mmCIF file with all atom_site columns, C-alpha atoms in Angstrom:
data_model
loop_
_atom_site.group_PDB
_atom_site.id
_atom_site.type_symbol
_atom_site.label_atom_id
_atom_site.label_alt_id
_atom_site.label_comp_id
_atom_site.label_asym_id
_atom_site.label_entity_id
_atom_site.label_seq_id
_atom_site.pdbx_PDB_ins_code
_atom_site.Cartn_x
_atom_site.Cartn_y
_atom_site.Cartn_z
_atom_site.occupancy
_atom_site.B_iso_or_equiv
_atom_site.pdbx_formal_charge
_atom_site.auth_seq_id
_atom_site.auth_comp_id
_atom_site.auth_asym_id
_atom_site.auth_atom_id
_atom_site.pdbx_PDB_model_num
ATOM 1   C CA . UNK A 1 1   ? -33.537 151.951 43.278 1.00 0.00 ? 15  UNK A CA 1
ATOM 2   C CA . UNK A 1 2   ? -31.916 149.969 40.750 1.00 0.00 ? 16  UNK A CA 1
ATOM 3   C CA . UNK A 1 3   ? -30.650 145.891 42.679 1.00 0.00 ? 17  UNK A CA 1
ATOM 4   C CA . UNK A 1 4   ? -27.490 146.508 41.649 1.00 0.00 ? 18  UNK A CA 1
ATOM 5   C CA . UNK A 1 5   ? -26.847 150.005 43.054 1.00 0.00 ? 19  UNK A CA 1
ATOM 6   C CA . UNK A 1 6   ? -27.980 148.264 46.213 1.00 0.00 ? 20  UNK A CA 1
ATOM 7   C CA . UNK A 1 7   ? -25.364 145.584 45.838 1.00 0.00 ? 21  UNK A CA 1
ATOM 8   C CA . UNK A 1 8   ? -22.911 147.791 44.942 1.00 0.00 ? 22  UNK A CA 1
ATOM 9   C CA . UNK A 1 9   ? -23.257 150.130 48.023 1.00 0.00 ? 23  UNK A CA 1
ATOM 10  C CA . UNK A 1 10  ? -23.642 146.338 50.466 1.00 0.00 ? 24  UNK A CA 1
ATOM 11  C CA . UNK A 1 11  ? -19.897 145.510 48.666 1.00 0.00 ? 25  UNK A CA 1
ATOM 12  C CA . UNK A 1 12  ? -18.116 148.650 49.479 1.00 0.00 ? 26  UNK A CA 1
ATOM 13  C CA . UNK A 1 13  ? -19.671 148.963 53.238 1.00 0.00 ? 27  UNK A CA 1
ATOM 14  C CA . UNK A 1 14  ? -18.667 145.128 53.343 1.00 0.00 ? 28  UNK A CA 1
ATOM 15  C CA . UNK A 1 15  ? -15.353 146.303 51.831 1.00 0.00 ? 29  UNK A CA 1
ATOM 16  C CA . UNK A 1 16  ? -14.801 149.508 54.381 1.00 0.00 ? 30  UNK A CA 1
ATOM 17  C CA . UNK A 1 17  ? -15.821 147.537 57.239 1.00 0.00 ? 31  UNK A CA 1
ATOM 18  C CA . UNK A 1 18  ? -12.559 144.837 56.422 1.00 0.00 ? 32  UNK A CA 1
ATOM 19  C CA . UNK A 1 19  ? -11.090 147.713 55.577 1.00 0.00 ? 33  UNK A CA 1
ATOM 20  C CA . UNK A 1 20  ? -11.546 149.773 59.298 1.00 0.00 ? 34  UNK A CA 1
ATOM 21  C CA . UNK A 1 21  ? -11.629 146.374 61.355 1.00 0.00 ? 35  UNK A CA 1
ATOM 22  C CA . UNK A 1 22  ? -8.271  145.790 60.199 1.00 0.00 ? 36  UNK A CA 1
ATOM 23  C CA . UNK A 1 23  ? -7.129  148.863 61.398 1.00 0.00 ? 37  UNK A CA 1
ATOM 24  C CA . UNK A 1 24  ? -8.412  148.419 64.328 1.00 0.00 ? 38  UNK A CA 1
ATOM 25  C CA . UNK A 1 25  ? -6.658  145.022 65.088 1.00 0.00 ? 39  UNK A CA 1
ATOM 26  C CA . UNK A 1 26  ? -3.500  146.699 63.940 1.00 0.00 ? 40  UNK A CA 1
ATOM 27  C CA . UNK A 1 27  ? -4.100  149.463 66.541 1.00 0.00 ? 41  UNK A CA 1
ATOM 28  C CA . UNK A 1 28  ? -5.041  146.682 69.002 1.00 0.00 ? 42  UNK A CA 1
ATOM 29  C CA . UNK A 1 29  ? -1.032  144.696 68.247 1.00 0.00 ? 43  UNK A CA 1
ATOM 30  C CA . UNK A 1 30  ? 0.770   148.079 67.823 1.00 0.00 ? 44  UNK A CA 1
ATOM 31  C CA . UNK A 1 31  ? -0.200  149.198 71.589 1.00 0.00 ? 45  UNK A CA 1
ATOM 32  C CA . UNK A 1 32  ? 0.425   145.493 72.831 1.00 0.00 ? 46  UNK A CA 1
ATOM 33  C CA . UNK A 1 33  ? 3.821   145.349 71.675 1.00 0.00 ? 47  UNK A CA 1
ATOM 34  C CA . UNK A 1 34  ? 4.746   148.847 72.556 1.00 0.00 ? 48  UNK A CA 1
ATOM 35  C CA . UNK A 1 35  ? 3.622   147.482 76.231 1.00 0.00 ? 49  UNK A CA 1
ATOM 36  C CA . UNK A 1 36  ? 5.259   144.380 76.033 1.00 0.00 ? 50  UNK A CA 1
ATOM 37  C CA . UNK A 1 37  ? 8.511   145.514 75.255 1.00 0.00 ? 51  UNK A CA 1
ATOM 38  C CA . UNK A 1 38  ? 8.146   147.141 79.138 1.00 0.00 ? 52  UNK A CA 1
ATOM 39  C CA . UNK A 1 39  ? 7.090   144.082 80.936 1.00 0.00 ? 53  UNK A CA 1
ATOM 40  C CA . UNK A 1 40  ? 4.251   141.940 81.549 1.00 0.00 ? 54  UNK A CA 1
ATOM 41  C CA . UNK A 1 41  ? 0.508   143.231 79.829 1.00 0.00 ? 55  UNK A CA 1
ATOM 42  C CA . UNK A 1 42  ? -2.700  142.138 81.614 1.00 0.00 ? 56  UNK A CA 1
ATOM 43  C CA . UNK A 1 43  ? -5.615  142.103 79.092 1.00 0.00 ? 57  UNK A CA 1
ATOM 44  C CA . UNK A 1 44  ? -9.212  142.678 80.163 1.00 0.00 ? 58  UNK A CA 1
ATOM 45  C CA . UNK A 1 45  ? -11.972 142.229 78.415 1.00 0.00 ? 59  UNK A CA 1
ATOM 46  C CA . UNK A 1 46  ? -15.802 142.671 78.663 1.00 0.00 ? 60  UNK A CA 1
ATOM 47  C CA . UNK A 1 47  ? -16.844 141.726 75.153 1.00 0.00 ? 61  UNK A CA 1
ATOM 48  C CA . UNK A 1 48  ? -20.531 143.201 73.941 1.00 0.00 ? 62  UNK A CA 1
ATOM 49  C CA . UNK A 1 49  ? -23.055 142.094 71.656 1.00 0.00 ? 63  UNK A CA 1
ATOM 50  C CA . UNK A 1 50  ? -25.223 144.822 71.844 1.00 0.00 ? 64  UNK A CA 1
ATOM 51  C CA . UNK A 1 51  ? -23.784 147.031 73.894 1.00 0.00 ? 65  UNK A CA 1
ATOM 52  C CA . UNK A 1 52  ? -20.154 148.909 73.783 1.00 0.00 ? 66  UNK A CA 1
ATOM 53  C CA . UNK A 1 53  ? -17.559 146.325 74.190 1.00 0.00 ? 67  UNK A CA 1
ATOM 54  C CA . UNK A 1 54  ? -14.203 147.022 76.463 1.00 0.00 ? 68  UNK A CA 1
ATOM 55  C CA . UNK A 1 55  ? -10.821 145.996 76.349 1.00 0.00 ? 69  UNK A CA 1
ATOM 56  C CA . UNK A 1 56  ? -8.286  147.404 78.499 1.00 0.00 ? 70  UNK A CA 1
ATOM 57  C CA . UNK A 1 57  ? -4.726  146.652 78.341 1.00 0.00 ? 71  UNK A CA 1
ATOM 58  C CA . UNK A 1 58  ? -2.333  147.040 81.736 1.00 0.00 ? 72  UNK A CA 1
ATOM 59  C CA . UNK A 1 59  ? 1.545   147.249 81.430 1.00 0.00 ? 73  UNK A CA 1
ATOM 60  C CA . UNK A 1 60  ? 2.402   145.855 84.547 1.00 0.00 ? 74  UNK A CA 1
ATOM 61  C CA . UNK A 1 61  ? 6.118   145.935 86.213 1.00 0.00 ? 75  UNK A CA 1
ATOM 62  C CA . UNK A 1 62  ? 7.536   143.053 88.317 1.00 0.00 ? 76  UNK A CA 1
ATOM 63  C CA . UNK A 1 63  ? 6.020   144.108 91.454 1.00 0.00 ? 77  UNK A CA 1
ATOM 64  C CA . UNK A 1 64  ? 2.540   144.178 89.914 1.00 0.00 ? 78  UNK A CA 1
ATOM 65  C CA . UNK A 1 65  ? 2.178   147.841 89.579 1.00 0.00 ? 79  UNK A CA 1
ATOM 66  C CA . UNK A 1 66  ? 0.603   149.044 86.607 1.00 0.00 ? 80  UNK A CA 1
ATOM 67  C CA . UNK A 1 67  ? 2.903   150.989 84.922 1.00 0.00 ? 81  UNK A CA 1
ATOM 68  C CA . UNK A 1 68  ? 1.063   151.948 81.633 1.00 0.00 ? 82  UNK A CA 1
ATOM 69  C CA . UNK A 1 69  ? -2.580  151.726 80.666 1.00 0.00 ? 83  UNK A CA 1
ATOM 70  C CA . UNK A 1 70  ? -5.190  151.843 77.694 1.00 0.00 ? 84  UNK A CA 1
ATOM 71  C CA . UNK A 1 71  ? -8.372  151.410 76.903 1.00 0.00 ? 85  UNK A CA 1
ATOM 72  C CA . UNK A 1 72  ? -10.974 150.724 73.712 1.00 0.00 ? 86  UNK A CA 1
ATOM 73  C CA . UNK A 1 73  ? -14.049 151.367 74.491 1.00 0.00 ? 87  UNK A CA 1
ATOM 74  C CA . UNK A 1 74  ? -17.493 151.174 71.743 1.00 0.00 ? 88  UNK A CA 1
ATOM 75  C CA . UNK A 1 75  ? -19.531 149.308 69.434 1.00 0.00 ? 89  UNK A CA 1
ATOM 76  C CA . UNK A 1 76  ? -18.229 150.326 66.414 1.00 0.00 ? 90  UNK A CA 1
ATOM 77  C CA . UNK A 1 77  ? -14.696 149.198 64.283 1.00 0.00 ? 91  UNK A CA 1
ATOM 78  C CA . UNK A 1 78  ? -13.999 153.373 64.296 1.00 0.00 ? 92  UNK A CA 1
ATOM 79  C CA . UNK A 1 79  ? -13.143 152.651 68.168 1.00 0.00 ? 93  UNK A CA 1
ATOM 80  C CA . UNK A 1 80  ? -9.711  153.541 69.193 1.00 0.00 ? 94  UNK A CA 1
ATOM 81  C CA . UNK A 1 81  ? -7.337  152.896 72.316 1.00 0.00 ? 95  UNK A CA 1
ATOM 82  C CA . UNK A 1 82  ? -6.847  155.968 74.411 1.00 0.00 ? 96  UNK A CA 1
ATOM 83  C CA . UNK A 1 83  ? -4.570  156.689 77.565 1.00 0.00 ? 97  UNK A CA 1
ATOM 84  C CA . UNK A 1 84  ? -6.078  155.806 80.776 1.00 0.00 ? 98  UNK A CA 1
ATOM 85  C CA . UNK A 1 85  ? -3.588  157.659 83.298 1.00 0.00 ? 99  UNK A CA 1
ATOM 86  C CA . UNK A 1 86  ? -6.079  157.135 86.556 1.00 0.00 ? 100 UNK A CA 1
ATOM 87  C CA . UNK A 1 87  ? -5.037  153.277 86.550 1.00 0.00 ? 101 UNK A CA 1
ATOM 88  C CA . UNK A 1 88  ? -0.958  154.365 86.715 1.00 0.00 ? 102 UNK A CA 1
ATOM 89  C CA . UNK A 1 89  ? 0.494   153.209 89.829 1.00 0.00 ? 103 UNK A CA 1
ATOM 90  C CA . UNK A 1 90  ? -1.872  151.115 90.967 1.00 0.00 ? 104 UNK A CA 1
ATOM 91  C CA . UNK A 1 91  ? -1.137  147.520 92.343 1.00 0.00 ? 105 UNK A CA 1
ATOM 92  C CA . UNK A 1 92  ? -3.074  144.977 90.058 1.00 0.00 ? 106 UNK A CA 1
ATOM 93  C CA . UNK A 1 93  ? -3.963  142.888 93.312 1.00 0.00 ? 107 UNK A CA 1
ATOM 94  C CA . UNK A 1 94  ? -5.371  145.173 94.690 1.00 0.00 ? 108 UNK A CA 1
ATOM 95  C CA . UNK A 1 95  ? -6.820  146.977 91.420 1.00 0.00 ? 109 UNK A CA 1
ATOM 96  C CA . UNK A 1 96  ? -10.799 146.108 91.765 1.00 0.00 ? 110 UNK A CA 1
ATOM 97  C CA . UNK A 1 97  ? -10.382 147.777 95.931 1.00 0.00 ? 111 UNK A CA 1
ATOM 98  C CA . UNK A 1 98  ? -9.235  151.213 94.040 1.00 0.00 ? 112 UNK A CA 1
ATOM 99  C CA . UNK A 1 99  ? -11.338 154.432 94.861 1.00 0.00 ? 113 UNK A CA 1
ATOM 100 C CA . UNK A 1 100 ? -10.730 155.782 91.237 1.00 0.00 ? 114 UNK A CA 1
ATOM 101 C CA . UNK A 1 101 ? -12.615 152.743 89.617 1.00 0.00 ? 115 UNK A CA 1
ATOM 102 C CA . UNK A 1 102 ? -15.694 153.714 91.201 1.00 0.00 ? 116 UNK A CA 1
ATOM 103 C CA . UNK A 1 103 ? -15.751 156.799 89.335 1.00 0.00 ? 117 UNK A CA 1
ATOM 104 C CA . UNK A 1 104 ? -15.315 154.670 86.178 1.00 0.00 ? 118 UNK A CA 1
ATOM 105 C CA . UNK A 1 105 ? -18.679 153.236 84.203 1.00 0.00 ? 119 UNK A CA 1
ATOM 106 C CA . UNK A 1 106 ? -19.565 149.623 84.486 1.00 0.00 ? 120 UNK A CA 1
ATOM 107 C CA . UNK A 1 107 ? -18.180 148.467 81.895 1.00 0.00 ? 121 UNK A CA 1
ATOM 108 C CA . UNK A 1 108 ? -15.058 149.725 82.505 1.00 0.00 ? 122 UNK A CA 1
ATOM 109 C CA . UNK A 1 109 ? -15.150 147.901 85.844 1.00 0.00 ? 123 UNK A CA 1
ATOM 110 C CA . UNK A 1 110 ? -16.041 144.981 84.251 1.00 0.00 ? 124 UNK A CA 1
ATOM 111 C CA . UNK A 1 111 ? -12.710 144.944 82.159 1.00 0.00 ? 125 UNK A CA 1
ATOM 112 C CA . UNK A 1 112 ? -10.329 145.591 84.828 1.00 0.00 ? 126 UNK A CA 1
ATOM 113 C CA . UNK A 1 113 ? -11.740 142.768 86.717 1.00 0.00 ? 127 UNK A CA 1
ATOM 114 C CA . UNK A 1 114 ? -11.133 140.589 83.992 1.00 0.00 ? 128 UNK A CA 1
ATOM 115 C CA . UNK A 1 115 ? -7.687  141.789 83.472 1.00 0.00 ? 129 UNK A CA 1
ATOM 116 C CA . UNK A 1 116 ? -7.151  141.504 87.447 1.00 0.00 ? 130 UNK A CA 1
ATOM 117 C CA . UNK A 1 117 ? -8.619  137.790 87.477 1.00 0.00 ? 131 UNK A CA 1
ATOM 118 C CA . UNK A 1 118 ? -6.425  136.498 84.618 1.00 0.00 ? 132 UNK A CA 1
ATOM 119 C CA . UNK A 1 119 ? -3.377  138.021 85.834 1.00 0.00 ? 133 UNK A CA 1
ATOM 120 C CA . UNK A 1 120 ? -3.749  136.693 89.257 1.00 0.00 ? 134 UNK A CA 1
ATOM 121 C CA . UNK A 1 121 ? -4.616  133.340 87.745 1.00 0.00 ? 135 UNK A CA 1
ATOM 122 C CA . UNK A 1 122 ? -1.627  133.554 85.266 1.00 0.00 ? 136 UNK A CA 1
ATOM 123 C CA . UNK A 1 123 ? 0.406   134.445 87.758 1.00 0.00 ? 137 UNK A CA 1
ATOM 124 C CA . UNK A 1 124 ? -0.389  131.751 90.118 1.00 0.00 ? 138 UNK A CA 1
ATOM 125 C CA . UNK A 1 125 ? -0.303  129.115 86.933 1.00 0.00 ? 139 UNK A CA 1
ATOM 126 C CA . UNK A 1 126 ? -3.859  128.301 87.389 1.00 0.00 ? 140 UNK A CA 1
ATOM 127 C CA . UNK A 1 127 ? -5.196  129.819 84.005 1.00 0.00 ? 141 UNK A CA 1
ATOM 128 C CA . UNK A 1 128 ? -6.424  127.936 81.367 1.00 0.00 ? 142 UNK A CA 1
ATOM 129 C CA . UNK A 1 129 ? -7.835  129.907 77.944 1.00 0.00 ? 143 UNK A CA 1
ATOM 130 C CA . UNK A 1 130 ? -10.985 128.616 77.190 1.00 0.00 ? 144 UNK A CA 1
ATOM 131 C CA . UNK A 1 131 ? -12.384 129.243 73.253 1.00 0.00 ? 145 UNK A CA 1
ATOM 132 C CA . UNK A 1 132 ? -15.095 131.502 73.269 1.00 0.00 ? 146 UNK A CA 1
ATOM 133 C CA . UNK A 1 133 ? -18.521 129.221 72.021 1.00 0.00 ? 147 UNK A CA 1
ATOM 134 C CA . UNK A 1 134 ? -19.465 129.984 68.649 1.00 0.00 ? 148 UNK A CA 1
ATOM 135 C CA . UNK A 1 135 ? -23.112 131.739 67.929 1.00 0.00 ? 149 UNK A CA 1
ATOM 136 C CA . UNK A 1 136 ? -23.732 128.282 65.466 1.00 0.00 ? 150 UNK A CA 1
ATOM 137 C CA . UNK A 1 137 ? -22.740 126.134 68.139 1.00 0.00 ? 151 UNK A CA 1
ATOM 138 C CA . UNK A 1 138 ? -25.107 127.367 70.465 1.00 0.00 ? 152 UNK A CA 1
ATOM 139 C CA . UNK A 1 139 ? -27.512 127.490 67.997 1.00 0.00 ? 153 UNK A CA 1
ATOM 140 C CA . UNK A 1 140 ? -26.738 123.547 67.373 1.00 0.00 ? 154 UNK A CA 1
ATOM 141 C CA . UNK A 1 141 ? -26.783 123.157 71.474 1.00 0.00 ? 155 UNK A CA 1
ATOM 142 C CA . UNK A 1 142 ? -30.206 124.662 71.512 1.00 0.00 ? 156 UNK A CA 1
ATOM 143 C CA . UNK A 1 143 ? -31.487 122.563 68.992 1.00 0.00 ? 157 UNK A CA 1
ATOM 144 C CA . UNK A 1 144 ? -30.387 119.139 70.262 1.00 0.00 ? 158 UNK A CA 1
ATOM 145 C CA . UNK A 1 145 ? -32.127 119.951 73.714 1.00 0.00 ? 159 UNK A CA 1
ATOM 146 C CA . UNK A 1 146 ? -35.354 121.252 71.880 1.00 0.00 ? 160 UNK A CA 1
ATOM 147 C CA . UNK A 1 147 ? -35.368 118.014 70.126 1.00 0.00 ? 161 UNK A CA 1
ATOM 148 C CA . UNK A 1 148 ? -34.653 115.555 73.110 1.00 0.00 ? 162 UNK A CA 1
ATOM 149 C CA . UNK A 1 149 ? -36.932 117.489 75.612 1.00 0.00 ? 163 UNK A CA 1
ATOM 150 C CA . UNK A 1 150 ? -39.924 116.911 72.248 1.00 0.00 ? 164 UNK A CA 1
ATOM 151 C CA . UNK A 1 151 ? -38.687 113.313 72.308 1.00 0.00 ? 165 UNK A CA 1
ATOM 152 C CA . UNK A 1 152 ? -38.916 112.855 76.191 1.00 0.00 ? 166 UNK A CA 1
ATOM 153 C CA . UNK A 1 153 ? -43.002 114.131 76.340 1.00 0.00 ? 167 UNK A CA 1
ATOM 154 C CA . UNK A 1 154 ? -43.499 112.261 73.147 1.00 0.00 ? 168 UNK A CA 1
ATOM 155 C CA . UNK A 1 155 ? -42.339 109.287 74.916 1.00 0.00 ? 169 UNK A CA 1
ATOM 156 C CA . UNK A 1 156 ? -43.913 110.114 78.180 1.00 0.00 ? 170 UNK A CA 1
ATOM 157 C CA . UNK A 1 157 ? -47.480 110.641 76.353 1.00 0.00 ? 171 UNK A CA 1
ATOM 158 C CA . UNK A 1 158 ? -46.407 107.138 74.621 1.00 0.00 ? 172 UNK A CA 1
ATOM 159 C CA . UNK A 1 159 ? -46.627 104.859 78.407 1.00 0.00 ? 173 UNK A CA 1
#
């Protein structure tokens, strides 16, 4: 095959990929707001590298009952939020004690006891966001140590 018929078809996959992730955040803001405009949302997440990532969104009511719920579930930018009725009228305290979430896979669980934690911890004022660590940084991280643990037996042969 011709180089630039391979560039060509790396552009337009780079292309539909901003094309469908885009989408996919606007799917992500147009179900937020349509919750928000009922109350209080509790967002849980269970983010994957390899495997399917999770986030499920909780309208929740004043009295901590989850009034509306959704869920995105996959690996791939075609992923989509779907109705998750089984999680209606459930108290969010007492959300992760539920029968119906042991029916639920792992990852699901995993997301609702995000969502749980940070609503609990929100609601009690004790939650602070944290910024997620960048791939580079950690990179960087692992680097400095490799280079100060060479530098400690270097200086440890050295005595």
């Amino acid at each position: 095959m011709n180089i630039f018929v391979l560039g060509t078809i790396a552009i337009i996959a780079y292309i539909l990929q901003i094309f469908l992730g885009m989408k996919q955040i606007k799917n992500f803001n147009s179900v937020y707001i349509r919750m928000k405009r009922k109350g209080k949302v509790a967002i849980g997440r269970r983010p994957g590298k390899i495997a399917s990532g999770t986030i499920l969104l909780l309208g929740v009511d004043a009295a901590g009952v989850i009034q509306d719920a959704e869920m995105m579930q996959g690996t791939s930018i075609l992923a989509r939020f779907k109705p998750r009725p089984q999680f209606i009228g459930i108290d969010i305290h007492q959300l992760m004690d539920a029968p119906m979430l042991s029916e639920e896979n792992k990852l699901t669980r995993q997301a609702a006891a995000n969502a749980q934690k940070v609503y609990v911890e929100v609601e009690s004022g004790n939650h602070r966001d944290e910024a997620p660590v960048s791939p580079i940084f950690n990179v960087g991280n692992q680097l400095s140590l490799m280079k100060l643990s060479i530098q400690d037996k270097l200086t440890k042969k050295g005595c």
